[in-house]
């Protein structure tokens, strides 16, 4: 009886994960469809200047003597949200203001990083700040 109750408790969680995965596949397909019509993000050129197990550090350039800015994207959002198109780009706005812009991009969760917590994210931010 105990095993049966445990499996019944796990069932709603499994259904929720499956539903999320299905919706995520549909969302990505819609994004690819829009991209085929030229409606995908129009990002600024950047270089990858640092990499960790679950993150990348983008460098959008700027003058070597200008103040540096590190944009830390939300782990649940894609980094391009900060640079969707020239007219609505926080990255471009900051570059035009004379800042040397860096952006910390979180990679999609993998089997090894799906349980990352504040310690792992804080460590990544610290590594990026030290590199800048």
CSV table of N, CA and C in Angstrom, one decimal:
chain,number,residue,atom,x,y,z
A,1,UNK,N,0.8,-1.2,0.0
A,1,UNK,CA,0.0,0.0,0.0
A,1,UNK,C,0.9,1.3,0.0
A,2,UNK,N,2.0,1.2,0.7
A,2,UNK,CA,2.9,2.4,0.8
A,2,UNK,C,3.4,2.8,-0.6
A,3,UNK,N,3.9,1.8,-1.4
A,3,UNK,CA,4.4,2.0,-2.7
A,3,UNK,C,3.3,2.6,-3.6
A,4,UNK,N,2.1,2.1,-3.5
A,4,UNK,CA,1.0,2.6,-4.3
A,4,UNK,C,0.7,4.1,-4.1
A,5,UNK,N,0.7,4.5,-2.8
A,5,UNK,CA,0.5,5.9,-2.4
A,5,UNK,C,1.6,6.8,-2.9
A,6,UNK,N,2.8,6.3,-2.8
A,6,UNK,CA,4.0,7.1,-3.3
A,6,UNK,C,3.9,7.3,-4.8
A,7,UNK,N,3.5,6.2,-5.6
A,7,UNK,CA,3.4,6.4,-7.0
A,7,UNK,C,2.2,7.3,-7.4
A,8,UNK,N,1.2,7.3,-6.6
A,8,UNK,CA,0.1,8.3,-6.8
A,8,UNK,C,0.5,9.7,-6.6
A,9,UNK,N,1.3,9.9,-5.6
A,9,UNK,CA,1.8,11.3,-5.3
A,9,UNK,C,2.7,11.8,-6.4
A,10,UNK,N,3.5,10.9,-7.0
A,10,UNK,CA,4.4,11.2,-8.1
A,10,UNK,C,3.7,11.5,-9.4
A,11,UNK,N,2.6,10.9,-9.6
A,11,UNK,CA,1.9,11.1,-10.9
A,11,UNK,C,1.5,12.5,-11.2
A,12,UNK,N,1.0,13.4,-10.3
A,12,UNK,CA,0.7,14.8,-10.7
A,12,UNK,C,2.0,15.5,-11.1
A,13,UNK,N,3.1,15.2,-10.4
A,13,UNK,CA,4.4,15.9,-10.7
A,13,UNK,C,4.8,15.5,-12.1
A,14,UNK,N,4.8,14.2,-12.5
A,14,UNK,CA,5.2,13.7,-13.8
A,14,UNK,C,4.3,14.3,-14.9
A,15,UNK,N,3.0,14.4,-14.6
A,15,UNK,CA,2.1,15.0,-15.6
A,15,UNK,C,2.4,16.5,-15.8
A,16,UNK,N,2.7,17.2,-14.7
A,16,UNK,CA,3.1,18.6,-14.8
A,16,UNK,C,4.4,18.8,-15.7
A,17,UNK,N,5.4,17.9,-15.4
A,17,UNK,CA,6.6,18.0,-16.2
A,17,UNK,C,6.4,17.7,-17.7
A,18,UNK,N,5.6,16.7,-18.0
A,18,UNK,CA,5.3,16.4,-19.3
A,18,UNK,C,4.5,17.5,-20.0
A,19,UNK,N,3.6,18.1,-19.3
A,19,UNK,CA,2.8,19.3,-19.9
A,19,UNK,C,3.8,20.4,-20.2
A,20,UNK,N,4.7,20.7,-19.3
A,20,UNK,CA,5.6,21.8,-19.5
A,20,UNK,C,6.5,21.5,-20.7
A,21,UNK,N,7.0,20.3,-20.8
A,21,UNK,CA,7.9,19.9,-21.9
A,21,UNK,C,7.1,20.1,-23.2
A,22,UNK,N,5.9,19.7,-23.3
A,22,UNK,CA,5.1,19.8,-24.5
A,22,UNK,C,4.9,21.3,-24.9
A,23,UNK,N,4.5,22.1,-23.9
A,23,UNK,CA,4.3,23.5,-24.2
A,23,UNK,C,5.7,24.2,-24.6
A,24,UNK,N,6.8,23.7,-24.0
A,24,UNK,CA,8.1,24.3,-24.4
A,24,UNK,C,8.4,23.9,-25.8
A,25,UNK,N,8.2,22.7,-26.2
A,25,UNK,CA,8.4,22.3,-27.6
A,25,UNK,C,7.6,23.2,-28.6
A,26,UNK,N,6.3,23.4,-28.3
A,26,UNK,CA,5.5,24.2,-29.1
A,26,UNK,C,5.9,25.7,-29.2
A,27,UNK,N,6.4,26.2,-28.0
A,27,UNK,CA,6.9,27.6,-28.0
A,27,UNK,C,8.1,27.7,-28.8
A,28,UNK,N,9.0,26.7,-28.8
A,28,UNK,CA,10.2,26.8,-29.6
A,28,UNK,C,9.9,26.7,-31.1
A,29,UNK,N,9.0,25.9,-31.4
A,29,UNK,CA,8.5,25.7,-32.8
A,29,UNK,C,8.0,27.0,-33.3
A,30,UNK,N,7.2,27.7,-32.5
A,30,UNK,CA,6.6,29.0,-32.9
A,30,UNK,C,7.7,30.0,-33.1
A,31,UNK,N,8.7,30.0,-32.2
A,31,UNK,CA,9.9,30.9,-32.4
A,31,UNK,C,10.6,30.7,-33.7
A,32,UNK,N,10.9,29.4,-34.0
A,32,UNK,CA,11.5,29.0,-35.3
A,32,UNK,C,10.7,29.5,-36.5
A,33,UNK,N,9.4,29.3,-36.4
A,33,UNK,CA,8.5,29.7,-37.5
A,33,UNK,C,8.6,31.2,-37.7
A,34,UNK,N,8.6,32.0,-36.6
A,34,UNK,CA,8.7,33.4,-36.7
A,34,UNK,C,10.1,33.8,-37.3
A,35,UNK,N,11.1,33.1,-36.9
A,35,UNK,CA,12.4,33.4,-37.4
A,35,UNK,C,12.5,33.1,-38.9
A,36,UNK,N,11.8,32.2,-39.4
A,36,UNK,CA,11.8,31.9,-40.8
A,36,UNK,C,11.2,33.1,-41.6
A,37,UNK,N,10.4,33.9,-41.0
A,37,UNK,CA,9.9,35.1,-41.6
A,37,UNK,C,10.7,36.4,-41.3
A,38,UNK,N,11.9,36.2,-40.7
A,38,UNK,CA,12.7,37.3,-40.4
A,38,UNK,C,12.4,38.0,-39.1
A,39,UNK,N,11.6,37.4,-38.3
A,39,UNK,CA,11.2,38.0,-37.0
A,39,UNK,C,11.9,37.5,-35.8
A,40,UNK,N,13.1,37.0,-36.0
A,40,UNK,CA,13.9,36.5,-34.9
A,40,UNK,C,14.7,37.7,-34.3
A,41,UNK,N,15.3,37.5,-33.2
A,41,UNK,CA,16.1,38.6,-32.6
A,41,UNK,C,17.2,39.1,-33.5
A,42,UNK,N,17.5,40.4,-33.4
A,42,UNK,CA,18.5,41.1,-34.2
A,42,UNK,C,19.6,41.5,-33.2
A,43,UNK,N,20.5,40.6,-32.8
A,43,UNK,CA,21.4,40.9,-31.8
A,43,UNK,C,22.7,41.6,-32.3
A,44,UNK,N,23.3,42.4,-31.4
A,44,UNK,CA,24.6,43.0,-31.7
A,44,UNK,C,25.7,41.9,-31.8
A,45,UNK,N,26.7,42.2,-32.5
A,45,UNK,CA,27.8,41.2,-32.5
A,45,UNK,C,28.5,41.2,-31.1
A,46,UNK,N,28.9,40.0,-30.7
A,46,UNK,CA,29.6,39.9,-29.4
A,46,UNK,C,30.6,38.7,-29.5
A,47,UNK,N,31.5,38.7,-28.6
A,47,UNK,CA,32.5,37.7,-28.4
A,47,UNK,C,32.3,36.9,-27.1
A,48,UNK,N,32.5,35.6,-27.1
A,48,UNK,CA,32.4,34.9,-25.8
A,48,UNK,C,33.8,35.0,-25.2
A,49,UNK,N,33.9,35.5,-24.0
A,49,UNK,CA,35.2,35.7,-23.4
A,49,UNK,C,35.4,34.9,-22.1
A,50,UNK,N,34.3,34.2,-21.7
A,50,UNK,CA,34.4,33.4,-20.5
A,50,UNK,C,33.3,32.3,-20.6
A,51,UNK,N,33.7,31.1,-20.1
A,51,UNK,CA,32.7,30.0,-20.1
A,51,UNK,C,32.8,29.2,-18.8
A,52,UNK,N,31.7,28.8,-18.3
A,52,UNK,CA,31.7,28.0,-17.1
A,52,UNK,C,30.8,26.8,-17.4
A,53,UNK,N,30.5,25.9,-16.4
A,53,UNK,CA,29.7,24.7,-16.7
A,53,UNK,C,28.3,25.0,-17.1
A,54,UNK,N,27.8,26.2,-16.7
A,54,UNK,CA,26.3,26.5,-17.0
A,54,UNK,C,26.2,27.9,-17.4
A,55,UNK,N,27.2,28.6,-17.9
A,55,UNK,CA,27.1,30.0,-18.3
A,55,UNK,C,28.2,30.3,-19.3
A,56,UNK,N,27.9,31.5,-20.0
A,56,UNK,CA,28.9,32.1,-20.9
A,56,UNK,C,28.9,33.6,-20.7
A,57,UNK,N,30.1,34.2,-20.8
A,57,UNK,CA,30.2,35.6,-20.7
A,57,UNK,C,30.4,36.3,-22.1
A,58,UNK,N,29.4,37.1,-22.4
A,58,UNK,CA,29.5,37.8,-23.7
A,58,UNK,C,30.1,39.2,-23.5
A,59,UNK,N,31.0,39.6,-24.5
A,59,UNK,CA,31.6,40.9,-24.5
A,59,UNK,C,31.1,41.6,-25.8
A,60,UNK,N,30.4,42.7,-25.6
A,60,UNK,CA,29.9,43.4,-26.8
A,60,UNK,C,30.8,44.5,-27.2
A,61,UNK,N,31.9,44.6,-26.6
A,61,UNK,CA,32.9,45.6,-27.0
A,61,UNK,C,32.7,46.9,-26.4
A,62,UNK,N,33.6,47.8,-26.8
A,62,UNK,CA,33.5,49.2,-26.2
A,62,UNK,C,35.0,49.6,-26.1
A,63,UNK,N,35.1,50.8,-25.6
A,63,UNK,CA,36.4,51.4,-25.4
A,63,UNK,C,37.1,50.7,-24.2
A,64,UNK,N,38.4,50.5,-24.3
A,64,UNK,CA,39.1,49.8,-23.2
A,64,UNK,C,39.0,50.6,-21.9
A,65,UNK,N,38.9,51.9,-22.0
A,65,UNK,CA,38.9,52.8,-20.8
A,65,UNK,C,37.5,53.2,-20.3
A,66,UNK,N,36.5,52.7,-21.0
A,66,UNK,CA,35.2,53.0,-20.6
A,66,UNK,C,34.7,52.2,-19.4
A,67,UNK,N,33.8,52.6,-18.7
A,67,UNK,CA,33.3,51.9,-17.6
A,67,UNK,C,32.6,50.6,-18.1
A,68,UNK,N,32.9,49.5,-17.3
A,68,UNK,CA,32.3,48.2,-17.7
A,68,UNK,C,30.9,48.0,-17.0
A,69,UNK,N,30.1,47.4,-17.7
A,69,UNK,CA,28.7,47.0,-17.2
A,69,UNK,C,28.5,45.6,-17.4
A,70,UNK,N,28.1,44.9,-16.3
A,70,UNK,CA,27.8,43.5,-16.4
A,70,UNK,C,26.3,43.3,-16.3
A,71,UNK,N,25.6,42.9,-17.3
A,71,UNK,CA,24.2,42.6,-17.3
A,71,UNK,C,24.1,41.1,-16.9
A,72,UNK,N,23.3,40.8,-15.9
A,72,UNK,CA,23.1,39.4,-15.4
A,72,UNK,C,21.7,39.1,-15.8
A,73,UNK,N,21.6,38.3,-16.9
A,73,UNK,CA,20.3,37.9,-17.4
A,73,UNK,C,19.7,36.9,-16.3
A,74,UNK,N,18.3,36.9,-16.3
A,74,UNK,CA,17.6,36.0,-15.4
A,74,UNK,C,17.9,34.5,-15.9
A,75,UNK,N,18.1,33.6,-15.0
A,75,UNK,CA,18.3,32.2,-15.4
A,75,UNK,C,17.2,31.6,-16.2
A,76,UNK,N,16.0,32.1,-16.0
A,76,UNK,CA,14.8,31.5,-16.7
A,76,UNK,C,14.5,32.2,-18.1
A,77,UNK,N,15.3,33.2,-18.5
A,77,UNK,CA,15.1,33.9,-19.7
A,77,UNK,C,16.3,33.7,-20.6
A,78,UNK,N,16.1,33.8,-21.9
A,78,UNK,CA,17.2,33.7,-22.9
A,78,UNK,C,17.9,35.1,-22.9
A,79,UNK,N,19.2,35.1,-23.1
A,79,UNK,CA,20.0,36.3,-23.0
A,79,UNK,C,19.6,37.4,-24.1
A,80,UNK,N,19.1,36.9,-25.2
A,80,UNK,CA,18.7,37.9,-26.3
A,80,UNK,C,17.6,38.8,-25.9
A,81,UNK,N,16.9,38.6,-24.8
A,81,UNK,CA,15.9,39.5,-24.3
A,81,UNK,C,16.4,40.9,-24.1
A,82,UNK,N,17.7,41.0,-23.8
A,82,UNK,CA,18.4,42.3,-23.6
A,82,UNK,C,18.8,42.9,-24.9
A,83,UNK,N,18.6,42.3,-26.0
A,83,UNK,CA,19.1,42.8,-27.3
A,83,UNK,C,18.2,42.3,-28.4
A,84,UNK,N,16.9,42.5,-28.3
A,84,UNK,CA,16.0,41.9,-29.3
A,84,UNK,C,16.1,42.5,-30.7
A,85,UNK,N,16.1,43.9,-30.7
A,85,UNK,CA,16.2,44.6,-32.0
A,85,UNK,C,16.8,46.0,-31.7
A,86,UNK,N,17.3,46.6,-32.7
A,86,UNK,CA,18.0,47.9,-32.4
A,86,UNK,C,17.1,48.9,-31.6
A,87,UNK,N,15.8,49.0,-31.9
A,87,UNK,CA,15.0,50.0,-31.3
A,87,UNK,C,14.6,49.7,-29.8
A,88,UNK,N,14.8,48.4,-29.4
A,88,UNK,CA,14.4,48.0,-28.1
A,88,UNK,C,15.5,47.2,-27.4
A,89,UNK,N,16.8,47.7,-27.5
A,89,UNK,CA,17.9,47.0,-27.0
A,89,UNK,C,18.6,47.7,-25.9
A,90,UNK,N,18.5,47.1,-24.7
A,90,UNK,CA,19.2,47.6,-23.5
A,90,UNK,C,20.7,47.6,-23.8
A,91,UNK,N,21.2,46.6,-24.5
A,91,UNK,CA,22.7,46.5,-24.7
A,91,UNK,C,23.1,47.6,-25.6
A,92,UNK,N,22.4,47.9,-26.7
A,92,UNK,CA,22.8,49.0,-27.6
A,92,UNK,C,22.7,50.4,-26.9
A,93,UNK,N,21.6,50.5,-26.1
A,93,UNK,CA,21.5,51.8,-25.3
A,93,UNK,C,22.7,52.0,-24.4
A,94,UNK,N,23.1,51.0,-23.7
A,94,UNK,CA,24.3,51.2,-22.8
A,94,UNK,C,25.6,51.4,-23.6
A,95,UNK,N,25.7,50.8,-24.7
A,95,UNK,CA,26.9,51.0,-25.6
A,95,UNK,C,26.9,52.4,-26.1
A,96,UNK,N,25.7,52.9,-26.5
A,96,UNK,CA,25.7,54.3,-27.0
A,96,UNK,C,26.0,55.3,-25.9
A,97,UNK,N,25.7,54.9,-24.6
A,97,UNK,CA,26.0,55.7,-23.5
A,97,UNK,C,27.5,55.7,-23.1
A,98,UNK,N,28.3,54.9,-23.9
A,98,UNK,CA,29.7,54.8,-23.7
A,98,UNK,C,30.2,53.7,-22.7
A,99,UNK,N,29.3,52.8,-22.4
A,99,UNK,CA,29.7,51.7,-21.5
A,99,UNK,C,30.3,50.5,-22.3
A,100,UNK,N,31.2,49.8,-21.7
A,100,UNK,CA,31.7,48.5,-22.2
A,100,UNK,C,30.8,47.4,-21.7
A,101,UNK,N,30.0,46.9,-22.5
A,101,UNK,CA,28.9,46.0,-22.0
A,101,UNK,C,29.3,44.5,-22.1
A,102,UNK,N,29.1,43.8,-21.0
A,102,UNK,CA,29.2,42.4,-20.9
A,102,UNK,C,27.9,41.8,-20.4
A,103,UNK,N,27.6,40.6,-20.8
A,103,UNK,CA,26.3,40.0,-20.5
A,103,UNK,C,26.6,38.5,-20.0
A,104,UNK,N,26.1,38.2,-18.9
A,104,UNK,CA,26.2,36.8,-18.4
A,104,UNK,C,25.0,36.0,-18.9
A,105,UNK,N,25.3,35.0,-19.7
A,105,UNK,CA,24.2,34.2,-20.3
A,105,UNK,C,24.2,32.8,-19.7
A,106,UNK,N,23.1,32.5,-19.1
A,106,UNK,CA,22.9,31.2,-18.5
A,106,UNK,C,22.6,30.2,-19.6
A,107,UNK,N,23.2,29.0,-19.6
A,107,UNK,CA,23.0,28.0,-20.6
A,107,UNK,C,21.7,27.2,-20.1
A,108,UNK,N,21.0,26.6,-21.1
A,108,UNK,CA,19.8,25.8,-20.7
A,108,UNK,C,20.3,24.7,-19.7
A,109,UNK,N,19.4,24.4,-18.8
A,109,UNK,CA,19.7,23.4,-17.7
A,109,UNK,C,19.9,22.0,-18.4
A,110,UNK,N,20.9,21.4,-17.8
A,110,UNK,CA,21.2,20.0,-18.2
A,110,UNK,C,21.0,19.1,-17.0
A,111,UNK,N,21.2,17.8,-17.2
A,111,UNK,CA,21.1,16.9,-16.2
A,111,UNK,C,21.9,17.2,-15.0
A,112,UNK,N,23.1,17.8,-15.3
A,112,UNK,CA,24.1,18.1,-14.2
A,112,UNK,C,23.8,19.5,-13.5
A,113,UNK,N,23.2,20.4,-14.3
A,113,UNK,CA,23.0,21.7,-13.7
A,113,UNK,C,21.5,22.0,-13.3
A,114,UNK,N,20.6,21.1,-13.4
A,114,UNK,CA,19.2,21.3,-13.2
A,114,UNK,C,18.9,21.6,-11.7
A,115,UNK,N,19.8,21.3,-10.8
A,115,UNK,CA,19.6,21.5,-9.4
A,115,UNK,C,20.5,22.7,-8.9
A,116,UNK,N,21.0,23.5,-9.8
A,116,UNK,CA,21.9,24.6,-9.3
A,116,UNK,C,21.1,25.5,-8.4
A,117,UNK,N,21.8,26.1,-7.4
A,117,UNK,CA,21.1,27.0,-6.5
A,117,UNK,C,21.9,28.3,-6.4
A,118,UNK,N,21.6,29.1,-5.4
A,118,UNK,CA,22.2,30.4,-5.3
A,118,UNK,C,23.7,30.3,-5.2
A,119,UNK,N,24.3,29.3,-4.6
A,119,UNK,CA,25.8,29.2,-4.5
A,119,UNK,C,26.4,29.1,-5.9
A,120,UNK,N,25.8,28.3,-6.8
A,120,UNK,CA,26.4,28.2,-8.1
A,120,UNK,C,26.2,29.4,-9.0
A,121,UNK,N,25.1,30.1,-8.8
A,121,UNK,CA,24.9,31.3,-9.6
A,121,UNK,C,25.8,32.5,-9.1
A,122,UNK,N,25.9,32.5,-7.8
A,122,UNK,CA,26.8,33.6,-7.2
A,122,UNK,C,28.2,33.3,-7.6
A,123,UNK,N,28.7,32.1,-7.6
A,123,UNK,CA,30.0,31.8,-8.0
A,123,UNK,C,30.3,32.2,-9.5
A,124,UNK,N,29.3,31.9,-10.3
A,124,UNK,CA,29.4,32.3,-11.7
A,124,UNK,C,29.5,33.8,-11.9
A,125,UNK,N,28.7,34.6,-11.2
A,125,UNK,CA,28.7,36.0,-11.2
A,125,UNK,C,30.0,36.5,-10.7
A,126,UNK,N,30.6,36.0,-9.7
A,126,UNK,CA,31.9,36.4,-9.1
A,126,UNK,C,33.0,36.1,-10.1
A,127,UNK,N,32.9,35.0,-10.8
A,127,UNK,CA,34.0,34.7,-11.8
A,127,UNK,C,33.9,35.7,-13.0
A,128,UNK,N,32.7,36.1,-13.4
A,128,UNK,CA,32.6,37.1,-14.5
A,128,UNK,C,33.1,38.4,-14.0
A,129,UNK,N,32.7,38.9,-12.8
A,129,UNK,CA,33.2,40.2,-12.3
A,129,UNK,C,34.7,40.2,-12.3
A,130,UNK,N,35.3,39.1,-11.8
A,130,UNK,CA,36.8,39.0,-11.8
A,130,UNK,C,37.4,39.1,-13.1
A,131,UNK,N,36.7,38.5,-14.1
A,131,UNK,CA,37.3,38.5,-15.5
A,131,UNK,C,37.2,39.9,-16.2
A,132,UNK,N,36.1,40.6,-15.8
A,132,UNK,CA,35.9,41.9,-16.4
A,132,UNK,C,36.9,42.9,-15.8
